[in-house]
PDB file of N, CA and C in Angstrom:
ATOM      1  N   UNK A 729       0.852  -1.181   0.000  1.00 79.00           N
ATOM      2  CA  UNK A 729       0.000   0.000   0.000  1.00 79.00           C
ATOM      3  C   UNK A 729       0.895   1.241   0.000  1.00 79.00           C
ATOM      4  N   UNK A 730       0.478   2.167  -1.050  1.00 82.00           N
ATOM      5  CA  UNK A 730       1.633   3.257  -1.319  1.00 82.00           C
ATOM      6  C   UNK A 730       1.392   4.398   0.041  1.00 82.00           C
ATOM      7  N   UNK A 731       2.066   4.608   0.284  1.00 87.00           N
ATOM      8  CA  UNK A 731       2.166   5.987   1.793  1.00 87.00           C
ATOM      9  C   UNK A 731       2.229   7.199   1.391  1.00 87.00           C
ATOM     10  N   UNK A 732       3.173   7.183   0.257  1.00 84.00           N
ATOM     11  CA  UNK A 732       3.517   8.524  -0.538  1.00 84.00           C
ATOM     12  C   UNK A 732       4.951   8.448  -1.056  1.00 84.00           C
ATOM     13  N   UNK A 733       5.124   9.382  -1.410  1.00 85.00           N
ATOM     14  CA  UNK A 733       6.379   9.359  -2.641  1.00 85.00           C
ATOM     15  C   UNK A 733       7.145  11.022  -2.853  1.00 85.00           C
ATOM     16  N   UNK A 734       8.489  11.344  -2.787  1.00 81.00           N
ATOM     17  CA  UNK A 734       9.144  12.649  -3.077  1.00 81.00           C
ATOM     18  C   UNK A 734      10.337  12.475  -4.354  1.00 81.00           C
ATOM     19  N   UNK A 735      10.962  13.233  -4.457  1.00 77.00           N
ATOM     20  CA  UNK A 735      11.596  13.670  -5.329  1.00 77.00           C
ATOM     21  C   UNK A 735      12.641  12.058  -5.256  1.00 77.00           C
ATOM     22  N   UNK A 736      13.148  11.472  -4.453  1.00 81.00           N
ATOM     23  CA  UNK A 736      14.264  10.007  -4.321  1.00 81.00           C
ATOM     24  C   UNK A 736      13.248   8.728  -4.023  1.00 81.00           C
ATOM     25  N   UNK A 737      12.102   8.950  -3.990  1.00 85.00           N
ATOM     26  CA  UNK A 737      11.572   7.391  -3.619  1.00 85.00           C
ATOM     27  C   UNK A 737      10.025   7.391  -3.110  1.00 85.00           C
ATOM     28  N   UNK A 738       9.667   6.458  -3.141  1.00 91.00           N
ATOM     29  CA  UNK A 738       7.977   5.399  -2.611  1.00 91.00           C
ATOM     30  C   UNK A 738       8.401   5.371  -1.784  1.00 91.00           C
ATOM     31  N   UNK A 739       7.383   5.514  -1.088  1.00 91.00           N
ATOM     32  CA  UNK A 739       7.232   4.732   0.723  1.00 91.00           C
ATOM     33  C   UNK A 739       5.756   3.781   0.520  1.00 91.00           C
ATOM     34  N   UNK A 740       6.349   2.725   0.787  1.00 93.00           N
ATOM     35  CA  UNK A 740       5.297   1.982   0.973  1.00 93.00           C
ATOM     36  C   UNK A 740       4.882   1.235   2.255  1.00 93.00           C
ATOM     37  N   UNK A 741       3.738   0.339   3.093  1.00 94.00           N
ATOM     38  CA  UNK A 741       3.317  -0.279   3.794  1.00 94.00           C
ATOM     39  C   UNK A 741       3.789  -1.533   3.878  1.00 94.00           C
ATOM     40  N   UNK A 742       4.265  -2.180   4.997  1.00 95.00           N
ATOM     41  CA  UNK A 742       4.936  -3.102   4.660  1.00 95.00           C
ATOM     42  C   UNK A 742       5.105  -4.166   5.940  1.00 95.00           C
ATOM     43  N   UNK A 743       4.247  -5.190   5.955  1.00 96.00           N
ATOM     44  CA  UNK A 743       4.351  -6.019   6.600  1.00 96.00           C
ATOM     45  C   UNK A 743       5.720  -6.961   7.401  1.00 96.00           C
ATOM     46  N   UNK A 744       6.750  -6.513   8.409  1.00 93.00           N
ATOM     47  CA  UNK A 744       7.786  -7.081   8.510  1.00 93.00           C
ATOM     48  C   UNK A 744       7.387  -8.903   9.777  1.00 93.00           C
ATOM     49  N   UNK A 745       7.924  -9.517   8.787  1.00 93.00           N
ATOM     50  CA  UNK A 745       7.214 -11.055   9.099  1.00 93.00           C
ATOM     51  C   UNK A 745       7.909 -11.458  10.361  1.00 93.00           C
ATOM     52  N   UNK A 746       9.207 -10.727  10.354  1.00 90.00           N
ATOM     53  CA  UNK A 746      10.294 -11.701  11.561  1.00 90.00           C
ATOM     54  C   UNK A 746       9.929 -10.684  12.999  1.00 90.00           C
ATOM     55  N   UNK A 747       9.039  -9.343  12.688  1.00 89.00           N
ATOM     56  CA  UNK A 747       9.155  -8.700  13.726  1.00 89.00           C
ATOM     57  C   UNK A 747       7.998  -8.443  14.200  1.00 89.00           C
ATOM     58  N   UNK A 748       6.793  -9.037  13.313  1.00 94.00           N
ATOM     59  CA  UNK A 748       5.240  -9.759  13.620  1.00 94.00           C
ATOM     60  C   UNK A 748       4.967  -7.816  13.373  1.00 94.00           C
ATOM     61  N   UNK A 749       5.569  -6.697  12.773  1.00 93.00           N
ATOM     62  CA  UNK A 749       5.285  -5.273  12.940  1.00 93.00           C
ATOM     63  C   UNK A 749       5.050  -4.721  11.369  1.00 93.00           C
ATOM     64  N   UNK A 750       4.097  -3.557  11.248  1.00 95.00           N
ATOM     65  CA  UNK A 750       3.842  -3.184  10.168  1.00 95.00           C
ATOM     66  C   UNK A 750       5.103  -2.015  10.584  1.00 95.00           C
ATOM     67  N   UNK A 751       5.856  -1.696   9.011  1.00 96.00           N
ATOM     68  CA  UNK A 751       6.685  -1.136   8.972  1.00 96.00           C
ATOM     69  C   UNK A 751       6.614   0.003   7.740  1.00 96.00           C
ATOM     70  N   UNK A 752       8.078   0.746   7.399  1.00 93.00           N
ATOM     71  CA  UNK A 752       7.612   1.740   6.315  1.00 93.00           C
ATOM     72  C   UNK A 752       9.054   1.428   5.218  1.00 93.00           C
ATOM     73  N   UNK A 753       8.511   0.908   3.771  1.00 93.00           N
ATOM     74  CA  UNK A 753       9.233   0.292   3.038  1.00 93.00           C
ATOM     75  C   UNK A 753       9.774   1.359   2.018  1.00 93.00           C
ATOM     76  N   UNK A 754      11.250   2.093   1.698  1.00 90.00           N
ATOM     77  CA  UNK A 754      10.936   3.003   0.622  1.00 90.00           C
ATOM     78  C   UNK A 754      11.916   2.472  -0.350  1.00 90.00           C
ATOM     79  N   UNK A 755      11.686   2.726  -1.232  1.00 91.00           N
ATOM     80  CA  UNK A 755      12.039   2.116  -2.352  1.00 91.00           C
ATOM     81  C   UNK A 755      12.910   3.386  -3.427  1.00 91.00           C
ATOM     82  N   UNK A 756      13.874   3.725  -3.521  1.00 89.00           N
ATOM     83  CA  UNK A 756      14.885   4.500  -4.262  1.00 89.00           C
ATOM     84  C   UNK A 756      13.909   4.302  -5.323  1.00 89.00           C
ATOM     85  N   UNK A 757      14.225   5.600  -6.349  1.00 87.00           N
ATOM     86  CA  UNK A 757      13.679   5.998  -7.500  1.00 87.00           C
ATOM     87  C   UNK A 757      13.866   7.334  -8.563  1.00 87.00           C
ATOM     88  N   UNK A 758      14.987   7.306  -7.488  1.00 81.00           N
ATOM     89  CA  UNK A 758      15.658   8.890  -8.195  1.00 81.00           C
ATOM     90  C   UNK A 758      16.406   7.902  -9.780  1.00 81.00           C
ATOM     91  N   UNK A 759      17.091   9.418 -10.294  1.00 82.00           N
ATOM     92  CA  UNK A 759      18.068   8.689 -11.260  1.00 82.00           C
ATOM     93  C   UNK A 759      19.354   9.446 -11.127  1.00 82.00           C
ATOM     94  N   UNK A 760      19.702   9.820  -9.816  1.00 83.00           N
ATOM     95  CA  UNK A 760      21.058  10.366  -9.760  1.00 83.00           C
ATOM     96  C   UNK A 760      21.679   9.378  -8.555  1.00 83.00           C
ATOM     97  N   UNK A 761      22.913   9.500  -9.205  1.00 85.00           N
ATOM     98  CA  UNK A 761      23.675   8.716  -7.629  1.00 85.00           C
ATOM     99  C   UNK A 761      24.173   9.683  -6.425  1.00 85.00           C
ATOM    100  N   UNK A 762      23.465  11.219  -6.469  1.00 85.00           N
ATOM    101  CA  UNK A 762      23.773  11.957  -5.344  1.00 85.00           C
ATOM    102  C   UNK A 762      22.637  11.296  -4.318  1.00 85.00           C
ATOM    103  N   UNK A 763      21.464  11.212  -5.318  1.00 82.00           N
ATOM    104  CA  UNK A 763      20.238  10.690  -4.164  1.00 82.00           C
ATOM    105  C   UNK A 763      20.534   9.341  -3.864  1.00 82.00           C
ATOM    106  N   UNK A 764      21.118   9.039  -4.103  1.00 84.00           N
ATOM    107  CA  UNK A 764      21.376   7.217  -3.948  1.00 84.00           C
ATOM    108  C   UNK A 764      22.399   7.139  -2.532  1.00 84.00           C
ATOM    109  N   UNK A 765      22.981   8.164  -2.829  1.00 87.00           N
ATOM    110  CA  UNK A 765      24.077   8.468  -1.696  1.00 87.00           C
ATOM    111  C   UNK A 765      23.355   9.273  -0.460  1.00 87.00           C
ATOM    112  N   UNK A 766      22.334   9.999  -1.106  1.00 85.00           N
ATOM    113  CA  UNK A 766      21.194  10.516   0.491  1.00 85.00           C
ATOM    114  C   UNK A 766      20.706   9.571   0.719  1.00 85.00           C
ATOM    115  N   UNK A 767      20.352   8.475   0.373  1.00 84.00           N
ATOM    116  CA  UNK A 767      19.848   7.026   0.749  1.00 84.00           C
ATOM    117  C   UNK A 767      20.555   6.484   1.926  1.00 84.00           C
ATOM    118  N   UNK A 768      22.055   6.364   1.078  1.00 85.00           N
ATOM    119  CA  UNK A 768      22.744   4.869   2.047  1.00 85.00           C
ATOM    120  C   UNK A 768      23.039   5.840   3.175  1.00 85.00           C
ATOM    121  N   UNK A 769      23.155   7.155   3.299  1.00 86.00           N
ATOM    122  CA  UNK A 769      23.630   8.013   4.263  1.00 86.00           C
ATOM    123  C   UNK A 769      22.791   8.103   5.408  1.00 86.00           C
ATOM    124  N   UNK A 770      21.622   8.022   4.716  1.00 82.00           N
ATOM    125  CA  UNK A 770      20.006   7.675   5.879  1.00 82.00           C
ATOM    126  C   UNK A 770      19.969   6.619   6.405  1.00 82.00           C
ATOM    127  N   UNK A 771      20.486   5.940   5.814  1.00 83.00           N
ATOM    128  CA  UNK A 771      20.315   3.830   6.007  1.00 83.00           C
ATOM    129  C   UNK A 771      21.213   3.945   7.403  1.00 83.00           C
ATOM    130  N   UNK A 772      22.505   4.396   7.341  1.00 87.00           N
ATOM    131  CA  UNK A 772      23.857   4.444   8.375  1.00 87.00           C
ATOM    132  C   UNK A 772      23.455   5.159   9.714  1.00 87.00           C
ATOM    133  N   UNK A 773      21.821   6.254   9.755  1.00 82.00           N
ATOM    134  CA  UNK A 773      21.877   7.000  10.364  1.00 82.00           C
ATOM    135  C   UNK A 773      21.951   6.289  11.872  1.00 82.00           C
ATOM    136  N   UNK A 774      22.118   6.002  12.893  1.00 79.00           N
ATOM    137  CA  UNK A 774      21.909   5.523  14.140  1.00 79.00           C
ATOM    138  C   UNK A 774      21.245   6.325  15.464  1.00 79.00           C
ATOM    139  N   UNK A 775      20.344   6.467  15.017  1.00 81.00           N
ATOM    140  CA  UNK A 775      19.973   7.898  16.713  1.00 81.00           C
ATOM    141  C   UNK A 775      18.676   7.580  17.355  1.00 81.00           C
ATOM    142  N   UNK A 776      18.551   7.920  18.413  1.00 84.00           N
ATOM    143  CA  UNK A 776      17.681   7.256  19.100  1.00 84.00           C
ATOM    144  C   UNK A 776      16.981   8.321  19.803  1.00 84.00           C
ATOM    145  N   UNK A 777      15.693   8.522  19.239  1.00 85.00           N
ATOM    146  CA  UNK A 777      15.015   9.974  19.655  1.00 85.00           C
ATOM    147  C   UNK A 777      13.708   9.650  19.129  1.00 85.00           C
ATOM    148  N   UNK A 778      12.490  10.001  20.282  1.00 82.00           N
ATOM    149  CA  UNK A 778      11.534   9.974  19.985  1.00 82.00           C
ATOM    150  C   UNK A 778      10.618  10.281  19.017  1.00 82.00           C
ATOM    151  N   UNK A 779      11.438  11.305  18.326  1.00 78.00           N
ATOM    152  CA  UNK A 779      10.635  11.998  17.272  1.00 78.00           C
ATOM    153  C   UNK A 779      11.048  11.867  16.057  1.00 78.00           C
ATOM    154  N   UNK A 780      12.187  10.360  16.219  1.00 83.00           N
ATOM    155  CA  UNK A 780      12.604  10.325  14.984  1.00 83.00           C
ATOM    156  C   UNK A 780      12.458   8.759  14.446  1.00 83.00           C
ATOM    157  N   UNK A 781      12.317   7.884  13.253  1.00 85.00           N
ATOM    158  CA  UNK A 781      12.081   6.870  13.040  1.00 85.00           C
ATOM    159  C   UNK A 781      13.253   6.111  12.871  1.00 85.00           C
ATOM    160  N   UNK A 782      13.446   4.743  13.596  1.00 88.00           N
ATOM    161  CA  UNK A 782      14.255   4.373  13.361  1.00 88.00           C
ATOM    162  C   UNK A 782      14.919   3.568  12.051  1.00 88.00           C
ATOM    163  N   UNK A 783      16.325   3.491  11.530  1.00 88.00           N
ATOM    164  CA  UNK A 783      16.654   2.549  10.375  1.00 88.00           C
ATOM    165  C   UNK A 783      16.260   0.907  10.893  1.00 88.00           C
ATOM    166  N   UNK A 784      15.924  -0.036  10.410  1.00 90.00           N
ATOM    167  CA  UNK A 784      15.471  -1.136  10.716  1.00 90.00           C
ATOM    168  C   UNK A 784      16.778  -2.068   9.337  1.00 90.00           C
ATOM    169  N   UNK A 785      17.010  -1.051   8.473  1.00 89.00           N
ATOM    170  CA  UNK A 785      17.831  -2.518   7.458  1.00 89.00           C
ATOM    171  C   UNK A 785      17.650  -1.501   6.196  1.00 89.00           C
ATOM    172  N   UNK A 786      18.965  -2.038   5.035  1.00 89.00           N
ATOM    173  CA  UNK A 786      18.882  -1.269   4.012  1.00 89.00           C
ATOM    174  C   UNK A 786      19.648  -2.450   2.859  1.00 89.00           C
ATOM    175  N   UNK A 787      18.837  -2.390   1.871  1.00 89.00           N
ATOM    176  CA  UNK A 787      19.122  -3.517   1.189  1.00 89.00           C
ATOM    177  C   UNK A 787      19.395  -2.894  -0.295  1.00 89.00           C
ATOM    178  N   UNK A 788      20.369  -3.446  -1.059  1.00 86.00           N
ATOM    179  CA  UNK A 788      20.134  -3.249  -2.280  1.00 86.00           C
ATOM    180  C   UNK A 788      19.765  -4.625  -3.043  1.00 86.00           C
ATOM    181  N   UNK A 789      18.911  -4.732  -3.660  1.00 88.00           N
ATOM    182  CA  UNK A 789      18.031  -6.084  -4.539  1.00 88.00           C
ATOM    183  C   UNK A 789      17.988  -5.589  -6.085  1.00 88.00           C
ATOM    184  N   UNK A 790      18.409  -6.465  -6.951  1.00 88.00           N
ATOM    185  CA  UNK A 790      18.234  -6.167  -8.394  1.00 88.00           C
ATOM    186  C   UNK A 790      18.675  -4.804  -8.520  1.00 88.00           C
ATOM    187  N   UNK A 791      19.269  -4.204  -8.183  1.00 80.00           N
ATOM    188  CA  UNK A 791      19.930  -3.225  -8.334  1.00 80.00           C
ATOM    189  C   UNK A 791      18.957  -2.024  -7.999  1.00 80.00           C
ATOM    190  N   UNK A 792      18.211  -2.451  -7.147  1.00 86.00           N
ATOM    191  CA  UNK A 792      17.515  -1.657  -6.095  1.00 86.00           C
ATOM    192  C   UNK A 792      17.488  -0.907  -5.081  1.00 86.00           C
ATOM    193  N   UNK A 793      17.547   0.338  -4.152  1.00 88.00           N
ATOM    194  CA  UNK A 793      18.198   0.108  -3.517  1.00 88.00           C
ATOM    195  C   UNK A 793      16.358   0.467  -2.270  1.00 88.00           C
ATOM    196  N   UNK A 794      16.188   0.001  -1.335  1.00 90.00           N
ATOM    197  CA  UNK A 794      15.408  -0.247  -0.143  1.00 90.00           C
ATOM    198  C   UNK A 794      15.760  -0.039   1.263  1.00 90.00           C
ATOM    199  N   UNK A 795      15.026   0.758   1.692  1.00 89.00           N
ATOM    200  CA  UNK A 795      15.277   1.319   3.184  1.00 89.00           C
ATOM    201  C   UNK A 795      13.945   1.051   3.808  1.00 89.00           C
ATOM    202  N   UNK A 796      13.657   0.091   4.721  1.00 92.00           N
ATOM    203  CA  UNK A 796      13.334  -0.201   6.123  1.00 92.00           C
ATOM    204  C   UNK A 796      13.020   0.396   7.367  1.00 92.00           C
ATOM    205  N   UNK A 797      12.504   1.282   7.544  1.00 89.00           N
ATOM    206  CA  UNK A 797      12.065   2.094   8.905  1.00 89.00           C
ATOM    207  C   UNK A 797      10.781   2.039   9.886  1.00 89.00           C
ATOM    208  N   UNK A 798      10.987   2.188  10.693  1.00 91.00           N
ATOM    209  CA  UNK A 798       9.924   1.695  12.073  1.00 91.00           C
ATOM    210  C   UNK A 798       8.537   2.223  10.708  1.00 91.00           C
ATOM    211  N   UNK A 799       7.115   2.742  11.455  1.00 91.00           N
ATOM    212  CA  UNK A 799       6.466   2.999  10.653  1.00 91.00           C
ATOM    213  C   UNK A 799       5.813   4.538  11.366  1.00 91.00           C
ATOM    214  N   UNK A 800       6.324   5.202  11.065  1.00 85.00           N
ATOM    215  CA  UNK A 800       5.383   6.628  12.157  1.00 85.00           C
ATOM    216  C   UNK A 800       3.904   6.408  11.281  1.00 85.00           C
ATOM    217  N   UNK A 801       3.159   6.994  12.433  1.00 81.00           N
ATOM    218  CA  UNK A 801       1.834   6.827  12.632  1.00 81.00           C
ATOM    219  C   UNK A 801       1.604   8.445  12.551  1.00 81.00           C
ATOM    220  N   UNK A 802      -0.079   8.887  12.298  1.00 76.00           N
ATOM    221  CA  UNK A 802      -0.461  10.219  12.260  1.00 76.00           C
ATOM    222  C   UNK A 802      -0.348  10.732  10.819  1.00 76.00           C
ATOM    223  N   UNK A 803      -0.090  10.550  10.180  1.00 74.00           N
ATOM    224  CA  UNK A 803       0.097  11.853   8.530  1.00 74.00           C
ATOM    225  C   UNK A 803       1.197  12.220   8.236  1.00 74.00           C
ATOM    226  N   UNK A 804       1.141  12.927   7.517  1.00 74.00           N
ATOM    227  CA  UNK A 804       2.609  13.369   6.607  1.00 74.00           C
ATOM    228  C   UNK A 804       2.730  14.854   7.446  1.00 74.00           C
ATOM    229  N   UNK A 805       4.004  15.643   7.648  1.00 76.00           N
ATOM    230  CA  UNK A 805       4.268  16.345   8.111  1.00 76.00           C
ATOM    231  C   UNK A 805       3.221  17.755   7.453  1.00 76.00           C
ATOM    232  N   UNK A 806       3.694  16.973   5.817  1.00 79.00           N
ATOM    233  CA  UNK A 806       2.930  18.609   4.877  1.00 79.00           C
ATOM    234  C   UNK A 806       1.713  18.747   5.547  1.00 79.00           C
ATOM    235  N   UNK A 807       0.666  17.721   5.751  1.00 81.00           N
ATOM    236  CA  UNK A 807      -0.634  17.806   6.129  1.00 81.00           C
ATOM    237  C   UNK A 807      -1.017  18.051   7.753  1.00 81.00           C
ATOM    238  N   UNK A 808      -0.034  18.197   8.006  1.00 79.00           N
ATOM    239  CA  UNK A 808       0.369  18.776  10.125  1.00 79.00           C
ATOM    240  C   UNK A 808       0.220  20.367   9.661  1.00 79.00           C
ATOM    241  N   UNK A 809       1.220  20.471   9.132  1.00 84.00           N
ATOM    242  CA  UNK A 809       1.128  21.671   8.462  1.00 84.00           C
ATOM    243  C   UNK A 809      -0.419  22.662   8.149  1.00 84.00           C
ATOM    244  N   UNK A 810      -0.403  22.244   6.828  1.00 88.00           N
ATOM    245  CA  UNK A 810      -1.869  22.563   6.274  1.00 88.00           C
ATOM    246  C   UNK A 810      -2.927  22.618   7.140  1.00 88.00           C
ATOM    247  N   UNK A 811      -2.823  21.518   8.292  1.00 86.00           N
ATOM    248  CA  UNK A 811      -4.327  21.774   9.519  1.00 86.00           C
ATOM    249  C   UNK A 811      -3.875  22.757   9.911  1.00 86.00           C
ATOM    250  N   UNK A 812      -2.636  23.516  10.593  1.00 84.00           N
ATOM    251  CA  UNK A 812      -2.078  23.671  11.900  1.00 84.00           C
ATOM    252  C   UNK A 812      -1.708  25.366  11.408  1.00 84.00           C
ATOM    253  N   UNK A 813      -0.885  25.309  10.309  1.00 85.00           N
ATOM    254  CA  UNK A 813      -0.580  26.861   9.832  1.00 85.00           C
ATOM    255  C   UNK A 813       0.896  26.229  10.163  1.00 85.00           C
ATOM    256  N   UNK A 814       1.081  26.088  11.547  1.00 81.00           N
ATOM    257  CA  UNK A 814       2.774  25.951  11.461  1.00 81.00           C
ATOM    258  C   UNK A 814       2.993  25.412  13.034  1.00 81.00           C
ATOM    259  N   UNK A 815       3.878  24.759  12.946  1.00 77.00           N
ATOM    260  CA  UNK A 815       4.038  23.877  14.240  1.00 77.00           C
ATOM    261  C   UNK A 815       4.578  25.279  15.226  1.00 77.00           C
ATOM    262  N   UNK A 816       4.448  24.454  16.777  1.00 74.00           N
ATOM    263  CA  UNK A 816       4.596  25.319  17.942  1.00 74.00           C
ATOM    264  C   UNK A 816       6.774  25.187  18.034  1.00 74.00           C
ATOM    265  N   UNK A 817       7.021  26.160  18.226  1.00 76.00           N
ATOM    266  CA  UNK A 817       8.769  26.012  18.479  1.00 76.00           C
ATOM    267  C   UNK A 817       9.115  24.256  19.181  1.00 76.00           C
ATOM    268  N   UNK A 818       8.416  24.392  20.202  1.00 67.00           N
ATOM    269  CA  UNK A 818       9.184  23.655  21.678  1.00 67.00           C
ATOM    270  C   UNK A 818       8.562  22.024  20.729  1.00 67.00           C
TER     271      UNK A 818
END
C-alpha cells in the first residue's frame, strides 16, 4: 500500500514477518547517484530519539536500492502543516 512518494523514492506499507510489525518500506527511484548516496547516508543514520524513526535494514536487490524504517503513525508532516498553519517552536 503506497504511503507517498518525493523527489528520491515510494514509501510503501509493509508487513515485517520476523518482527510480527507493520513497517515503512521506501524504495529509491531517483536517477542520480547523489540521491542514492542521500539514501545509504540515511540507512547508516543511528539515533535514538523519539521523534525520529528508526533505520530497521537497508538492502540493495536487483539493483535496487530499499530502506526499512519503524512505521510513524499520524500523517505526513505537509498535512500537520496545512491543519495547523505551522508547528509550535518547543
Amino acid at each position: 500500500m503506497p504511503l507517498g512518494s518525493g523527489a528520491y523514492g515510494e514509501v510503501h506499507l509493509a508487513w515485517d514477518r520476523e518482527a510480527s510489525s507493520w513497517v515503512a518500506l521506501k524504495r529509491f527511484t531517483g536517477q542520480d547517484e547523489l540521491g542514492l548516496l542521500r539514501m545509504v547516508i540515511e540507512s547508516r543514520i543511528r539515533v535514538s530519539h523519539p521523534h525520529l524513526v528508526r533505520t530497521l535494514a537497508f538492502r540493495l536487490v536487483d539493483d535496487r536500492a530499499w530502506l526499512v524504517t519503524e512505521l510513524a503513525r499520524g500523517g505526513s508532516l505537509r498535512s500537520l502543516i496545512a491543519r495547523t498553519g505551522r508547528l509550535p517552536w518547543g
